[in-house]
Amino acid sequence: MTKDSTNKKRRVHFDPDNVDIVVEQGANLLETAIAAGVHINASCGGNGVCGTCKVLIKTGEVKSNKTEKLSEEEYKHGLRQACQSRIITDLTVYVPVESRLEKSILSREGKKVSEALATGWRFKPPLSKLFVELPAPTFADNTGDLSRLLRGLRQRYNLHNITVDFGVIKKLAKVLRGSRWKVTVTTLITAAKPRTKEWRRPRVINIEPGDTRKKHYSLAFDIGTTTICGQLLDLNEGKVIAESIDYNGQISYGQDVITRIAYSQKRGGLKKLQQTVVATINGIIRELKAQSQINVKYFGHIILAGNTTMTQILLGLDPKYIRLAPYTPIANLFPPVRASSLGIKVGRQVYLFTFPSVASYVGGDIVSGIVGAGVYQRKNLTFYMDVGTNGEIVIGNSDWMVTASCSAGPAFEGGGVKHGMIASDGAIEEFDINPSNFEPEIGTINSAKPKGICGSGLINIVARLLEAGVINQNGKFNTDLPTKRIRKGTDGYEYVLSWAPETQIGKDIVITEVDIDNLIRAKAAMYAGCQTLVKSVGTTCSDLEQVIIAGAFGSHMNVEKCITIGFLPDIPRNRFTFIGNGSLLGARLTSFSRDLLDDARRVANMMTNFELSENVDFTNNYVAALFLPHTNSEEFPSVSKTLVKLAKSKPKRRIKV
Ligand code: FES
């Protein structure tokens, strides 16, 4: 850039969002999009290696590093990787459909879940509102304002040993007199003292003029790597008043926790990530406020569950050592912090609680799910799983629990797959195949024109291709079949799911052998993790009495197809239960019950973490699971039977194994 071109302002217009932003000349285009609120896929966090952030420069000029992720033809047509581009002149930028993150899809309903819920808890929120009417001071009774308040609480509610936040003391004199000595006090009781039944001392965190007991609300959040969900809760009624979900703004800094940690190590990176997640949280709070028409000053506290990396970043704590062996978090339990000190736009009195975690890759979101689903309350042997880039699994019951994180890779979220995409409009989700001519029948999310393949779609496709004999149990195509849909592409053999004219992206959408291989690796990691844990406690997968599947991806999984490819154990189908967002479920229930909030800490302590990356058993199990469904057919008796039956019913078809 020449000297005289520095410090010049440039206007960038993004389509189809139709938003403008003015930035300095030389600014990075991906970061400019983030600042403008335009969500662009950026799986690798701006390192230039994933190729998901391609945008079309319609007018104007950028200075761009051309990487191998951009073909000559794409370059000629004006496509650039946003993360590799610096702004030179005013621009009009079009974000193509395959690079966009559609927000509308976030609220899509999963399959109806039958919730496995914690039971036996009292509806007694950690936060209480108490109304007191105090006598005004006189010469005969000129005790201080604070003593007067504490005396009133003692007399009316039998409350002793109360502590009071300084923020309350600061406004006490004014509020008491301004309200003619009628006030509502908010107290917070968090958890019982360890090993006793005694409750901690209540803490006065707020005082309001008059009687505001009817306005008693709190917030529950699930902070996911991809999405953030928030709920506004009525603490008098014990119900959800409003709910909102958005992409975690950090998504533009990398798709998974590893790329986020890498970004946090750049200069100013941690601060940027922290501010970005807070901006998403504030957007959700604004939305909850708009939906409910409830003034934010009545929001009393926040309970938040997230994985260990997301929690540390939100708290502004360096997550560096989470990524480095032997993978240590800064702490498994953080004290409550004032939400406003993190930049969250709520009253100063609002404390934010984060769920305790177990280890670097088994975080508060899993503990929250275990508490919400009541796994720790029942005797039956339960397998709990939350599937994402990292599949976290827990096996146990009310007496013990073992847990591990399986590095499944991004295939379940559409990553590492040629036409993979997040589950949004146009993602191929349903798939069937005509066994006589091998023509596909596909179904997409919201019935939009096909744009790519989402994680659950990938499972369904591979399962049906296997059943139809189009691929063998190694995941390789049967190239002898009489169909032009199987062909040799740039990444080896592939099957055409949708021809270019039928798609949104104007290209054939295919599934390749590399994609199938990535899925096999992902499902093998999950299944081997399960096998390793059950074996460590002297049981087998067939002993599992209940399987609870949490997470947005889980709610769209087809159990039968997952078993077909060897992802879920081959046990009676009625043992599977879906709970949707387990992390949010736990955060909500603990907002209603201090019993459960206390249990969360106990649950985190009772979970023993297995580090699978160093475990020989896991490695052996993993290698054995790199097959469809498994090298040991006895592990999947019903699938093996079906495959043999299908092979016999089509004698002319050759299945290469
Ligand atoms: S190539 Fe730009 S974000 Fe990955």
Short mmCIF file of C-alpha atoms in Angstrom, two decimals, residues 44-259:
data_model
loop_
_atom_site.label_atom_id
_atom_site.label_comp_id
_atom_site.label_asym_id
_atom_site.label_seq_id
_atom_site.Cartn_x
_atom_site.Cartn_y
_atom_site.Cartn_z
CA CYS A 44 -10.21 -22.40 9.60
CA GLY A 45 -10.46 -19.07 11.40
CA GLY A 46 -8.94 -17.01 8.63
CA ASN A 47 -5.82 -19.07 7.99
CA GLY A 48 -6.59 -19.40 4.30
CA VAL A 49 -6.69 -23.19 4.27
CA CYS A 50 -10.38 -24.16 4.34
CA GLY A 51 -11.72 -22.19 1.38
CA THR A 52 -15.15 -21.70 2.99
CA CYS A 53 -15.00 -17.89 3.07
CA LYS A 54 -15.14 -17.22 -0.70
CA VAL A 55 -16.89 -14.00 -1.68
CA LEU A 56 -17.52 -12.31 -4.99
CA ILE A 57 -16.04 -8.84 -5.45
CA LYS A 58 -18.71 -7.21 -7.63
CA THR A 59 -17.16 -3.75 -7.75
CA GLY A 60 -13.95 -2.30 -6.40
CA GLU A 61 -10.56 -3.72 -5.68
CA VAL A 62 -9.01 -5.90 -3.01
CA LYS A 63 -5.47 -7.06 -2.55
CA SER A 64 -5.66 -10.80 -2.16
CA ASN A 65 -3.31 -13.70 -1.62
CA LYS A 66 -4.34 -16.43 -4.01
CA THR A 67 -4.15 -19.85 -2.40
CA GLU A 68 -4.80 -23.29 -3.86
CA LYS A 69 -8.32 -23.06 -2.42
CA LEU A 70 -9.26 -20.76 -5.25
CA SER A 71 -9.29 -22.13 -8.79
CA GLU A 72 -8.09 -20.05 -11.75
CA GLU A 73 -11.65 -19.92 -13.01
CA GLU A 74 -13.03 -18.72 -9.68
CA TYR A 75 -10.31 -16.09 -9.48
CA LYS A 76 -11.12 -14.89 -13.00
CA HIS A 77 -14.78 -14.57 -12.07
CA GLY A 78 -13.94 -12.28 -9.16
CA LEU A 79 -14.12 -14.75 -6.29
CA ARG A 80 -11.71 -14.12 -3.42
CA GLN A 81 -11.12 -15.66 -0.02
CA ALA A 82 -12.39 -12.97 2.36
CA CYS A 83 -9.79 -13.86 4.99
CA GLN A 84 -6.96 -13.37 2.49
CA SER A 85 -8.19 -10.04 1.14
CA ARG A 86 -7.38 -6.48 2.11
CA ILE A 87 -9.65 -3.64 1.09
CA ILE A 88 -8.15 -1.18 -1.41
CA THR A 89 -11.14 0.78 -2.72
CA ASP A 90 -14.85 1.08 -1.95
CA LEU A 91 -16.41 -2.33 -2.54
CA THR A 92 -19.58 -4.16 -3.31
CA VAL A 93 -19.22 -7.71 -2.08
CA TYR A 94 -21.61 -10.57 -2.71
CA VAL A 95 -21.54 -13.46 -0.25
CA PRO A 96 -22.47 -16.57 -2.27
CA VAL A 97 -24.92 -19.03 -0.85
CA GLU A 98 -22.27 -21.65 -0.06
CA SER A 99 -20.29 -19.17 2.05
CA ARG A 100 -23.28 -17.87 3.99
CA LEU A 101 -24.55 -18.86 7.40
CA GLU A 102 -28.33 -18.66 7.39
CA LYS A 103 -29.70 -17.48 10.69
CA SER A 104 -33.29 -18.50 10.02
CA ILE A 105 -32.34 -22.15 10.26
CA LEU A 106 -31.28 -21.91 13.88
CA SER A 107 -34.79 -22.10 15.21
CA ARG A 108 -35.63 -25.21 13.18
CA GLU A 109 -37.20 -27.85 15.33
CA GLY A 110 -35.48 -31.16 15.83
CA LYS A 111 -37.38 -34.38 16.21
CA LYS A 112 -39.79 -34.34 19.11
CA VAL A 113 -37.72 -35.16 22.12
CA SER A 114 -38.86 -37.23 25.01
CA GLU A 115 -37.00 -35.46 27.76
CA ALA A 116 -35.16 -37.50 30.33
CA LEU A 117 -35.36 -35.12 33.23
CA ALA A 118 -33.90 -34.69 36.66
CA THR A 119 -36.50 -35.56 39.26
CA GLY A 120 -37.16 -35.00 42.96
CA TRP A 121 -35.95 -31.42 43.15
CA ARG A 122 -37.67 -28.59 44.97
CA PHE A 123 -38.74 -25.52 43.07
CA LYS A 124 -36.59 -23.13 45.03
CA PRO A 125 -34.53 -20.82 42.83
CA PRO A 126 -31.14 -19.68 44.06
CA LEU A 127 -32.49 -16.15 43.69
CA SER A 128 -35.32 -14.90 45.99
CA LYS A 129 -37.20 -11.65 46.20
CA LEU A 130 -38.31 -10.55 49.67
CA PHE A 131 -40.56 -7.59 50.40
CA VAL A 132 -40.10 -5.71 53.68
CA GLU A 133 -41.76 -2.70 55.18
CA LEU A 134 -39.48 -1.01 57.70
CA PRO A 135 -40.28 1.54 60.38
CA ALA A 136 -38.84 4.99 59.61
CA PRO A 137 -36.06 6.09 61.98
CA THR A 138 -36.98 8.17 65.03
CA PHE A 139 -34.97 9.68 67.91
CA ALA A 140 -35.90 6.64 69.90
CA ASP A 141 -34.81 4.28 67.11
CA ASN A 142 -32.04 5.85 65.05
CA THR A 143 -30.22 2.67 64.23
CA GLY A 144 -28.37 2.69 60.85
CA ASP A 145 -30.14 1.93 57.57
CA LEU A 146 -28.35 -1.36 57.02
CA SER A 147 -29.05 -2.66 60.53
CA ARG A 148 -32.66 -1.61 60.11
CA LEU A 149 -32.92 -3.58 56.87
CA LEU A 150 -31.27 -6.67 58.33
CA ARG A 151 -33.49 -6.46 61.39
CA GLY A 152 -36.56 -6.30 59.16
CA LEU A 153 -35.43 -9.36 57.17
CA ARG A 154 -34.70 -11.25 60.37
CA GLN A 155 -38.10 -10.45 61.88
CA ARG A 156 -40.16 -11.10 58.78
CA TYR A 157 -38.27 -13.98 57.12
CA ASN A 158 -36.18 -15.39 59.94
CA LEU A 159 -33.06 -14.69 57.87
CA HIS A 160 -29.78 -14.67 59.76
CA ASN A 161 -26.12 -14.34 58.84
CA ILE A 162 -26.85 -12.31 55.74
CA THR A 163 -24.09 -10.67 53.74
CA VAL A 164 -24.77 -7.56 51.71
CA ASP A 165 -23.08 -6.42 48.51
CA PHE A 166 -21.45 -3.02 48.72
CA GLY A 167 -23.43 -1.90 45.67
CA VAL A 168 -26.61 -2.35 47.73
CA ILE A 169 -25.18 -0.39 50.67
CA LYS A 170 -24.25 2.44 48.33
CA LYS A 171 -27.82 3.02 47.21
CA LEU A 172 -29.53 1.94 50.44
CA ALA A 173 -30.24 5.35 52.00
CA LYS A 174 -31.74 6.73 48.82
CA VAL A 175 -33.90 3.71 47.99
CA LEU A 176 -35.25 3.33 51.56
CA ARG A 177 -36.28 6.95 51.80
CA GLY A 178 -37.49 7.23 48.24
CA SER A 179 -39.83 4.29 48.75
CA ARG A 180 -41.13 5.27 52.20
CA TRP A 181 -39.29 2.32 53.70
CA LYS A 182 -41.04 -0.27 51.56
CA VAL A 183 -38.49 -2.20 49.56
CA THR A 184 -37.86 -5.49 47.80
CA VAL A 185 -34.60 -7.19 48.50
CA THR A 186 -33.06 -9.79 46.17
CA THR A 187 -31.08 -12.49 47.91
CA LEU A 188 -28.88 -15.09 46.33
CA ILE A 189 -28.13 -18.49 47.76
CA THR A 190 -25.90 -20.59 45.58
CA ALA A 191 -24.81 -23.97 46.91
CA ALA A 192 -24.80 -25.94 50.12
CA LYS A 193 -21.60 -26.14 52.09
CA PRO A 194 -19.68 -29.24 51.04
CA ARG A 195 -20.63 -32.37 52.97
CA THR A 196 -23.32 -30.59 55.05
CA LYS A 197 -27.00 -29.94 54.64
CA GLU A 198 -26.51 -26.34 55.72
CA TRP A 199 -27.23 -23.68 53.12
CA ARG A 200 -24.73 -20.98 52.50
CA ARG A 201 -25.48 -17.55 53.88
CA PRO A 202 -27.85 -15.59 51.74
CA ARG A 203 -26.35 -12.57 50.08
CA VAL A 204 -28.32 -9.42 49.38
CA ILE A 205 -27.45 -8.48 45.81
CA ASN A 206 -30.09 -5.86 45.07
CA ILE A 207 -32.65 -3.56 46.61
CA GLU A 208 -35.55 -2.00 44.73
CA PRO A 209 -38.17 0.51 45.82
CA GLY A 210 -41.68 -0.87 46.46
CA ASP A 211 -42.92 -4.39 45.98
CA THR A 212 -41.40 -5.91 42.83
CA ARG A 213 -41.78 -9.56 43.79
CA LYS A 214 -43.89 -10.21 40.72
CA LYS A 215 -41.02 -9.14 38.47
CA HIS A 216 -38.61 -11.92 39.17
CA TYR A 217 -36.60 -13.21 36.21
CA SER A 218 -33.31 -14.80 35.31
CA LEU A 219 -31.40 -15.89 32.22
CA ALA A 220 -30.12 -19.33 31.23
CA PHE A 221 -27.53 -19.67 28.46
CA ASP A 222 -25.87 -22.42 26.51
CA ILE A 223 -22.65 -21.08 25.01
CA GLY A 224 -21.83 -23.44 22.17
CA THR A 225 -18.90 -23.25 19.79
CA THR A 226 -21.31 -22.82 16.87
CA THR A 227 -24.47 -21.40 18.41
CA ILE A 228 -25.57 -19.59 21.55
CA CYS A 229 -29.04 -20.14 22.99
CA GLY A 230 -30.61 -18.04 25.71
CA GLN A 231 -33.84 -18.29 27.67
CA LEU A 232 -35.59 -15.75 29.85
CA LEU A 233 -37.10 -17.50 32.86
CA ASP A 234 -39.90 -16.50 35.19
CA LEU A 235 -38.67 -17.44 38.64
CA ASN A 236 -42.14 -17.15 40.22
CA GLU A 237 -43.85 -19.44 37.75
CA GLY A 238 -40.92 -21.69 36.86
CA LYS A 239 -41.38 -21.28 33.14
CA VAL A 240 -39.64 -20.07 30.00
CA ILE A 241 -40.96 -16.71 28.84
CA ALA A 242 -38.78 -16.11 25.83
CA GLU A 243 -36.09 -17.92 23.90
CA SER A 244 -33.53 -16.86 21.32
CA ILE A 245 -30.66 -18.41 19.42
CA ASP A 246 -27.88 -17.05 17.26
CA TYR A 247 -24.59 -18.12 15.78
CA ASN A 248 -21.72 -17.57 18.15
CA GLY A 249 -20.07 -14.54 16.52
CA GLN A 250 -16.72 -16.25 17.09
CA ILE A 251 -17.60 -18.64 14.26
CA SER A 252 -15.88 -16.26 11.88
CA TYR A 253 -12.65 -16.82 13.80
CA GLY A 254 -12.71 -20.60 13.32
CA GLN A 255 -15.17 -23.46 13.34
CA ASP A 256 -13.90 -25.42 16.33
CA VAL A 257 -12.32 -24.81 19.71
CA ILE A 258 -8.82 -25.54 18.45
CA THR A 259 -8.88 -22.81 15.80
#
